[in-house]
Coordinates of C-alpha atoms in Angstrom, one line a residue:
X1 CA 50.8 17.7 167.3
X2 CA 51.0 21.4 167.8
X3 CA 47.5 21.4 169.5
X4 CA 48.7 19.0 172.1
X5 CA 51.5 21.3 173.3
X6 CA 50.7 23.0 176.6
X7 CA 49.9 26.7 176.4
X8 CA 49.8 26.7 172.6
X9 CA 46.9 27.9 170.5
X10 CA 46.6 28.2 166.8
X11 CA 46.3 31.7 165.5
X12 CA 45.4 33.2 162.1
X13 CA 49.0 32.7 160.9
X14 CA 49.1 29.0 161.4
X15 CA 45.6 28.5 160.2
X16 CA 46.4 30.5 157.0
X17 CA 49.6 28.5 156.4
X18 CA 47.7 25.2 156.7
X19 CA 44.9 26.4 154.4
X20 CA 47.5 27.4 151.8
X21 CA 49.1 24.0 151.9
X22 CA 45.7 22.2 151.6
X23 CA 44.8 24.6 148.7
X24 CA 48.0 23.6 146.8
X25 CA 47.0 19.9 147.3
X26 CA 43.4 20.7 146.2
X27 CA 42.0 19.3 149.4
X28 CA 38.9 21.5 149.4
X29 CA 36.9 19.2 151.8
X30 CA 39.7 19.5 154.3
X31 CA 39.8 23.3 153.8
X32 CA 36.1 23.6 154.7
X33 CA 36.6 21.6 157.9
X34 CA 39.6 23.7 158.9
X35 CA 37.7 26.9 158.3
X36 CA 34.8 25.7 160.5
X37 CA 37.4 24.8 163.2
X38 CA 38.9 28.2 162.8
X39 CA 35.6 29.9 163.4
X40 CA 34.8 27.7 166.4
X41 CA 38.2 28.6 168.0
X42 CA 37.3 32.3 167.6
X43 CA 40.1 33.0 165.1
X44 CA 39.0 35.4 162.5
X45 CA 40.3 35.0 158.9
X46 CA 42.4 37.9 157.8
X47 CA 43.1 39.4 154.4
X48 CA 46.0 37.0 153.7
X49 CA 43.7 34.0 154.6
X50 CA 41.1 35.1 152.1
X51 CA 43.8 35.7 149.5
X52 CA 45.2 32.1 150.0
X53 CA 41.7 30.7 149.6
X54 CA 40.9 32.8 146.5
X55 CA 44.2 31.7 144.9
X56 CA 43.6 28.1 145.7
X57 CA 40.1 28.0 144.2
X58 CA 41.3 30.0 141.2
X59 CA 44.2 27.6 140.4
X60 CA 41.7 24.7 140.5
X61 CA 39.5 26.7 138.1
X62 CA 36.7 27.0 140.7
X63 CA 36.0 30.7 139.9
X64 CA 32.5 30.7 141.4
X65 CA 33.9 29.5 144.8
X66 CA 36.7 32.1 144.5
X67 CA 34.2 34.8 143.9
X68 CA 32.2 33.7 146.9
X69 CA 35.3 34.0 149.1
X70 CA 36.0 37.4 147.5
X71 CA 32.5 38.6 148.4
X72 CA 32.9 37.3 152.0
X73 CA 36.1 39.3 152.2
X74 CA 34.4 42.5 151.1
X75 CA 31.9 42.0 154.0
X76 CA 34.8 41.6 156.4
X77 CA 36.3 44.8 155.1
X78 CA 33.0 46.7 155.7
X79 CA 32.9 45.5 159.3
X80 CA 36.5 46.3 159.9
X81 CA 36.2 49.9 158.6
X82 CA 33.6 50.6 161.3
X83 CA 36.0 49.6 164.1
X84 CA 39.4 50.9 162.9
X85 CA 41.0 54.3 162.7
X86 CA 41.1 56.3 159.5
X87 CA 44.8 55.5 158.8
X88 CA 44.4 51.8 159.6
X89 CA 41.3 51.6 157.3
X90 CA 43.2 53.0 154.4
X91 CA 46.1 50.6 155.0
X92 CA 43.7 47.7 154.6
X93 CA 41.9 49.1 151.6
X94 CA 44.9 50.4 149.6
X95 CA 47.4 47.7 150.4
X96 CA 45.9 44.4 151.5
X97 CA 42.7 44.4 149.5
X98 CA 44.5 45.6 146.4
X99 CA 46.3 42.3 146.4
X100 CA 43.0 40.5 146.5
X101 CA 41.7 42.4 143.5
X102 CA 44.9 41.6 141.7
X103 CA 44.5 37.9 142.4
X104 CA 40.9 37.9 141.2
X105 CA 41.6 40.0 138.1
X106 CA 44.5 37.7 137.3
X107 CA 42.4 34.5 137.7
X108 CA 39.8 35.8 135.4
X109 CA 42.4 36.9 132.9
X110 CA 44.0 33.4 132.9
X111 CA 40.6 31.8 132.4
X112 CA 40.1 34.2 129.5
X113 CA 37.1 35.8 131.2
X114 CA 38.5 39.1 130.0
X115 CA 35.3 41.2 130.4
X116 CA 34.9 39.9 133.9
X117 CA 38.5 40.9 134.6
X118 CA 37.9 44.4 133.3
X119 CA 34.7 44.7 135.3
X120 CA 36.6 43.8 138.5
X121 CA 39.2 46.4 137.6
X122 CA 36.5 49.0 137.3
X123 CA 34.8 47.8 140.5
X124 CA 38.1 48.1 142.3
X125 CA 38.5 51.7 141.3
X126 CA 34.8 52.5 142.1
X127 CA 35.3 51.1 145.6
X128 CA 38.2 53.4 146.1
X129 CA 41.1 50.9 145.9
X130 CA 44.2 52.1 144.2
X131 CA 45.7 49.9 141.5
X132 CA 49.4 49.1 141.9
X133 CA 52.1 48.0 139.4
X134 CA 50.8 44.4 139.4
X135 CA 47.2 45.5 138.7
X136 CA 48.3 47.7 135.8
X137 CA 50.4 44.9 134.3
X138 CA 47.5 42.4 134.5
X139 CA 45.0 44.9 133.0
X140 CA 47.4 45.7 130.2
X141 CA 47.5 42.0 129.2
X142 CA 43.7 41.8 129.4
X143 CA 43.3 44.9 127.2
X144 CA 45.8 43.6 124.8
X145 CA 43.9 40.3 124.4
X146 CA 40.7 42.2 123.9
X147 CA 42.2 44.3 121.1
X148 CA 41.9 47.5 123.2
X149 CA 45.5 48.3 122.5
X150 CA 45.3 52.1 122.7
X151 CA 43.6 51.7 126.1
X152 CA 46.5 49.5 127.2
X153 CA 48.9 52.3 126.3
X154 CA 46.7 54.6 128.4
X155 CA 47.0 52.3 131.4
X156 CA 50.8 52.4 131.0
X157 CA 50.7 56.2 130.9
X158 CA 48.5 56.2 134.1
X159 CA 51.0 53.9 135.8
X160 CA 53.8 56.3 135.1
X161 CA 51.7 59.3 136.2
X162 CA 51.2 57.6 139.6
X163 CA 55.0 57.2 139.9
X164 CA 55.1 53.4 139.6
X165 CA 58.5 52.7 138.2
X166 CA 58.2 50.1 135.4
X167 CA 60.6 47.1 135.8
X168 CA 61.9 44.8 133.1
X169 CA 58.9 42.5 132.9
X170 CA 56.6 45.5 132.5
X171 CA 58.6 46.9 129.7
X172 CA 58.7 43.4 128.1
X173 CA 54.9 43.4 128.4
X174 CA 54.7 46.8 126.8
X175 CA 56.9 45.8 123.9
X176 CA 54.7 42.8 123.3
X177 CA 51.6 45.0 123.4
X178 CA 53.3 47.4 121.0
X179 CA 53.9 44.4 118.7
X180 CA 50.2 43.7 118.8
X181 CA 49.5 47.3 118.3
X182 CA 51.5 47.3 115.1
X183 CA 49.5 44.2 114.2
X184 CA 46.2 46.0 114.5
X185 CA 47.2 49.5 113.5
X186 CA 49.3 48.4 110.5
X187 CA 46.8 45.7 109.7
X188 CA 48.2 42.3 110.6
X189 CA 52.0 42.2 110.6
X190 CA 52.4 39.6 113.3
X191 CA 49.7 37.4 111.9
X192 CA 51.5 37.7 108.5
X193 CA 54.6 36.2 110.1
X194 CA 52.7 33.3 111.5
X195 CA 50.9 32.9 108.1
X196 CA 54.3 32.8 106.4
X197 CA 55.5 30.1 108.8
X198 CA 52.6 27.9 108.0
X199 CA 53.1 28.4 104.3
X200 CA 56.8 27.6 104.5
X201 CA 56.2 24.3 106.3
X202 CA 53.3 23.4 104.0
X203 CA 50.6 23.6 106.7
X204 CA 47.9 24.4 104.2
X205 CA 44.8 24.0 106.3
X206 CA 46.4 26.1 109.2
X207 CA 47.3 28.9 106.8
X208 CA 43.9 28.9 105.3
X209 CA 42.2 29.0 108.7
X210 CA 44.5 31.8 109.9
X211 CA 43.8 33.9 106.8
X212 CA 40.1 33.4 107.3
X213 CA 40.4 34.6 110.9
X214 CA 42.3 37.7 109.8
X215 CA 39.6 38.5 107.2
X216 CA 36.9 38.0 109.8
X217 CA 38.7 40.6 112.0
X218 CA 38.7 43.0 109.1
X219 CA 42.5 42.7 108.6
X220 CA 43.2 43.0 104.9
X221 CA 46.8 44.3 105.1
X222 CA 49.0 45.1 102.2
X223 CA 51.7 43.0 104.1
X224 CA 49.5 39.9 104.0
X225 CA 49.1 40.1 100.2
X226 CA 52.8 40.9 99.8
X227 CA 53.7 37.8 101.8
X228 CA 51.3 35.6 99.8
X229 CA 52.7 36.9 96.5
X230 CA 56.3 36.2 97.7
X231 CA 55.3 32.6 98.7
X232 CA 53.7 32.2 95.3
X233 CA 56.9 33.3 93.6
X234 CA 59.0 30.9 95.6
X235 CA 56.5 28.0 95.2
X236 CA 58.2 24.8 94.6
X237 CA 55.3 23.4 92.5
X238 CA 52.2 24.4 90.6
X239 CA 50.2 23.1 93.6
X240 CA 52.0 25.6 95.9
X241 CA 51.5 28.4 93.5
X242 CA 47.9 27.5 93.0
X243 CA 47.1 27.4 96.7
X244 CA 48.9 30.8 97.3
X245 CA 47.0 32.2 94.4
X246 CA 43.7 31.1 96.0
X247 CA 44.6 32.8 99.2
X248 CA 45.7 35.9 97.4
X249 CA 42.2 36.1 95.7
X250 CA 40.5 35.6 99.1
X251 CA 42.2 38.6 100.6
X252 CA 40.2 40.9 98.3
X253 CA 43.1 43.3 98.2
X254 CA 43.3 45.7 95.3
X255 CA 46.8 44.4 94.6
X256 CA 45.3 41.2 93.3
X257 CA 43.2 42.9 90.7
X258 CA 46.3 44.9 89.7
X259 CA 48.1 41.7 88.9
X260 CA 45.2 40.0 87.3
X261 CA 44.6 43.0 85.0
X262 CA 48.3 43.5 84.2
X263 CA 48.4 44.2 80.4
X264 CA 50.9 42.6 78.1
X265 CA 53.8 45.0 77.4
X266 CA 53.3 47.1 74.3
X267 CA 56.1 48.3 72.1
X268 CA 57.2 51.0 74.5
X269 CA 55.8 49.6 77.8
X270 CA 53.6 52.7 78.3
X271 CA 50.4 50.6 78.9
X272 CA 52.1 48.7 81.8
X273 CA 53.5 52.0 83.2
X274 CA 50.1 53.6 83.1
X275 CA 48.6 50.6 84.8
X276 CA 51.3 50.6 87.5
X277 CA 51.0 54.4 87.9
X278 CA 47.2 54.2 88.6
X279 CA 47.7 51.4 91.1
X280 CA 50.4 53.2 93.1
X281 CA 48.3 56.3 93.1
X282 CA 45.5 54.2 94.7
X283 CA 48.1 53.0 97.3
X284 CA 49.1 56.5 98.2
X285 CA 47.8 56.2 101.8
X286 CA 50.0 53.2 102.6
X287 CA 53.3 53.8 104.4
X288 CA 56.4 53.8 102.3
X289 CA 57.8 50.5 103.7
X290 CA 54.5 48.7 102.9
X291 CA 54.6 50.0 99.3
X292 CA 58.2 49.2 98.9
X293 CA 57.6 45.6 100.1
X294 CA 54.7 45.1 97.6
X295 CA 56.5 46.6 94.6
X296 CA 59.5 44.4 95.4
X297 CA 57.3 41.3 95.5
X298 CA 55.5 42.3 92.3
X299 CA 58.6 43.0 90.3
X300 CA 60.3 39.8 91.6
X301 CA 57.1 37.8 90.7
X302 CA 56.9 39.2 87.2
X303 CA 60.7 38.8 86.6
X304 CA 60.7 35.1 87.7
X305 CA 57.4 34.4 85.8
X306 CA 59.1 35.4 82.6
X307 CA 57.3 38.8 82.3
X308 CA 60.5 40.7 82.3
X309 CA 59.4 43.6 80.2
X310 CA 56.5 44.2 82.5
X311 CA 58.8 43.9 85.5
X312 CA 61.0 46.6 84.1
X313 CA 58.1 49.0 83.4
X314 CA 56.7 48.5 86.9
X315 CA 60.1 49.2 88.4
X316 CA 60.5 52.4 86.3
X317 CA 57.2 53.8 87.7
X318 CA 58.2 52.8 91.3
X319 CA 61.5 54.6 90.8
X320 CA 59.8 57.8 89.5
X321 CA 57.5 57.7 92.5
X322 CA 60.4 57.3 94.9
X323 CA 59.2 54.0 96.3
X324 CA 62.8 53.0 96.7
X325 CA 64.4 56.4 97.8
X326 CA 67.9 55.0 98.4
X327 CA 68.2 52.9 95.2
X328 CA 70.2 55.5 93.4
X329 CA 72.0 58.5 94.7
X330 CA 75.0 60.7 93.7
X331 CA 77.6 60.5 96.4
X332 CA 79.7 63.2 94.9
X333 CA 80.1 64.8 91.4
X334 CA 79.8 62.0 88.8
X335 CA 80.2 59.3 91.5
X336 CA 77.0 57.2 91.7
X337 CA 75.7 54.6 94.1
X338 CA 73.2 51.9 93.1
X339 CA 71.9 50.3 96.3
X340 CA 70.2 46.9 95.9
X341 CA 70.5 45.5 99.4
X342 CA 66.9 45.8 100.4
X343 CA 65.6 44.1 97.3
X344 CA 64.8 40.5 96.4
X345 CA 66.8 38.7 93.7
X346 CA 64.5 39.4 90.7
X347 CA 63.9 43.0 91.7
X348 CA 67.6 43.7 92.2
X349 CA 68.4 42.4 88.7
X350 CA 65.6 44.4 87.2
X351 CA 66.5 47.6 89.1
X352 CA 70.1 47.3 88.1
X353 CA 69.3 46.7 84.4
X354 CA 66.9 49.6 84.1
X355 CA 69.2 51.9 86.1
X356 CA 72.2 51.1 83.9
X357 CA 69.9 51.7 80.8
X358 CA 69.0 55.1 82.3
X359 CA 72.7 56.0 82.6
X360 CA 73.2 55.0 78.9
X361 CA 70.3 57.2 77.9
X362 CA 71.6 60.2 79.8
X363 CA 75.0 59.7 78.2
X364 CA 73.6 59.7 74.7
X365 CA 71.4 62.8 75.4
X366 CA 73.8 65.0 77.3
X367 CA 77.2 63.6 76.5
X368 CA 78.1 63.5 80.2
X369 CA 79.5 60.3 81.6
X370 CA 79.6 58.9 85.2
X371 CA 83.1 58.8 86.6
X372 CA 82.3 55.9 88.9
X373 CA 79.4 53.6 89.7
X374 CA 79.2 51.4 92.8
X375 CA 76.7 48.6 92.9
X376 CA 76.0 47.7 96.5
X377 CA 74.4 44.3 97.2
X378 CA 74.6 44.5 101.0
X379 CA 77.0 41.7 101.1
X380 CA 80.6 42.4 102.0
X381 CA 82.8 43.8 104.7
X382 CA 79.9 45.4 106.6
X383 CA 77.6 42.4 106.4
X384 CA 77.0 40.5 109.6
X385 CA 75.3 37.6 107.9
X386 CA 77.3 34.5 106.9
X387 CA 76.7 32.5 103.8
X388 CA 76.0 33.4 100.2
X389 CA 73.8 36.3 99.0
X390 CA 71.4 35.3 96.2
X391 CA 71.2 39.0 95.2
X392 CA 75.0 39.2 94.9
X393 CA 75.2 36.0 92.8
X394 CA 72.5 37.2 90.5
X395 CA 74.1 40.6 90.0
X396 CA 77.5 39.1 89.4
X397 CA 76.1 36.7 86.8
X398 CA 74.3 39.5 85.0
X399 CA 77.4 41.7 84.8
X400 CA 79.6 38.8 83.7
X401 CA 77.2 37.7 80.9
X402 CA 77.4 41.2 79.4
X403 CA 81.1 41.5 79.8
X404 CA 80.9 44.5 82.0
X405 CA 84.0 46.2 83.4
X406 CA 82.7 46.1 87.0
X407 CA 84.9 44.5 89.6
X408 CA 85.0 43.9 93.4
X409 CA 87.4 45.8 95.5
X410 CA 89.7 43.9 97.9
X411 CA 87.9 43.1 101.2
X412 CA 84.4 44.1 100.0
X413 CA 83.0 41.3 97.8
X414 CA 79.5 42.8 98.0
X415 CA 80.2 46.0 96.1
X416 CA 80.9 46.0 92.4
X417 CA 82.8 49.0 91.1
X418 CA 82.9 50.4 87.6
X419 CA 84.9 53.5 86.6
X420 CA 86.7 55.5 84.0
X421 CA 86.8 55.1 80.3
X422 CA 86.2 51.3 80.4
X423 CA 82.8 52.0 82.1
X424 CA 81.8 54.6 79.6
X425 CA 82.7 52.5 76.6
X426 CA 80.6 49.7 78.0
X427 CA 77.6 51.8 78.9
X428 CA 77.0 53.0 75.4
X429 CA 76.6 49.5 74.0
X430 CA 73.1 48.9 72.7
X431 CA 72.6 45.7 74.7
X432 CA 72.7 47.7 77.9
X433 CA 69.2 49.0 77.1
X434 CA 67.9 45.4 77.0
X435 CA 69.7 43.7 79.8
X436 CA 66.6 43.2 81.9
X437 CA 65.2 40.8 79.2
X438 CA 67.9 38.2 79.8

């Protein structure tokens, strides 16, 4: 209809608009006919025209055709640079053609042709085209998928150096990459979360396959073994425990041999303490949080498996090595705080029992008594979590069974308080030394 209007002639804008519409409809035969007509009418495709074509082919997964258009566009740029001024040439190169490279890099990234995407990025720079914020964002994603996470951080730093102001999506992307960086640098944390999800919903084959992929990537993290041990502890049946045990063995982590070779507790528990001491020395290069998580899982497992003497001895070694640095501290003179809120149920009960036994020993040796002891379960007026704390319930049950003088203060049900002469009379009782065996 437009052609029939007097004194009207299609230009590059109307042709480009029509080509874009045909591309969205995947009418590539009609696109070729229209391109031929465009050439016959003497209308030269511009950068936007080529970008529409590249995008259309790319969305249809015709990457070969998209590359052909891209190469044609580069030839167009070469001819244009011979006939334009210096400033106009750089406008085309640094602004318009950068968009084209962005489209091509993005298409290859979405098709998971990551190496091709990175090659285009390098070609882009070699040809003198400057990346923009979009380019950097796409390349960061590609590098992240390839596992080149430090390089991705370098791209972000380069982006800032060139005064590109990161917006919210870029920061979101960076946070995601940092999450992946933690996964690789700290040996598989995100994959551990997925593994845990599979185990909780009883997707055994998926969990096994994911673990195998992690091992193939060289990921044998302490966190993975900790997770598997916790799942084994919480297993609802012997089948669950058996499967988790098989996965634990497949990790090849030293923690598994530590558990397998755990000796039966001797009369004074020294053999278990020596075994635990050697293992924690072996784990000296692990960060404190990873060691804390493993010890928590080990003590909880031993306690719930009925090996309570062994659980107590492992806890004592961990306490001496400051694996739980905030578990016990003196707030002021003779006023002590036992902090259990970062522990699992079995570990919390073991830690509390052995810590109260330590107070008893100190009283008998020195004659000095604590004026007050607060037992914090992390459940009370400062807790933002609704529901019931299993740790708090376990602590309350233990204290009640042994008739302790601990009580909860008004408004803080998660903190048990013992003080004064009643506390001291109770602490010297002989059963305080053996509470962890209940």
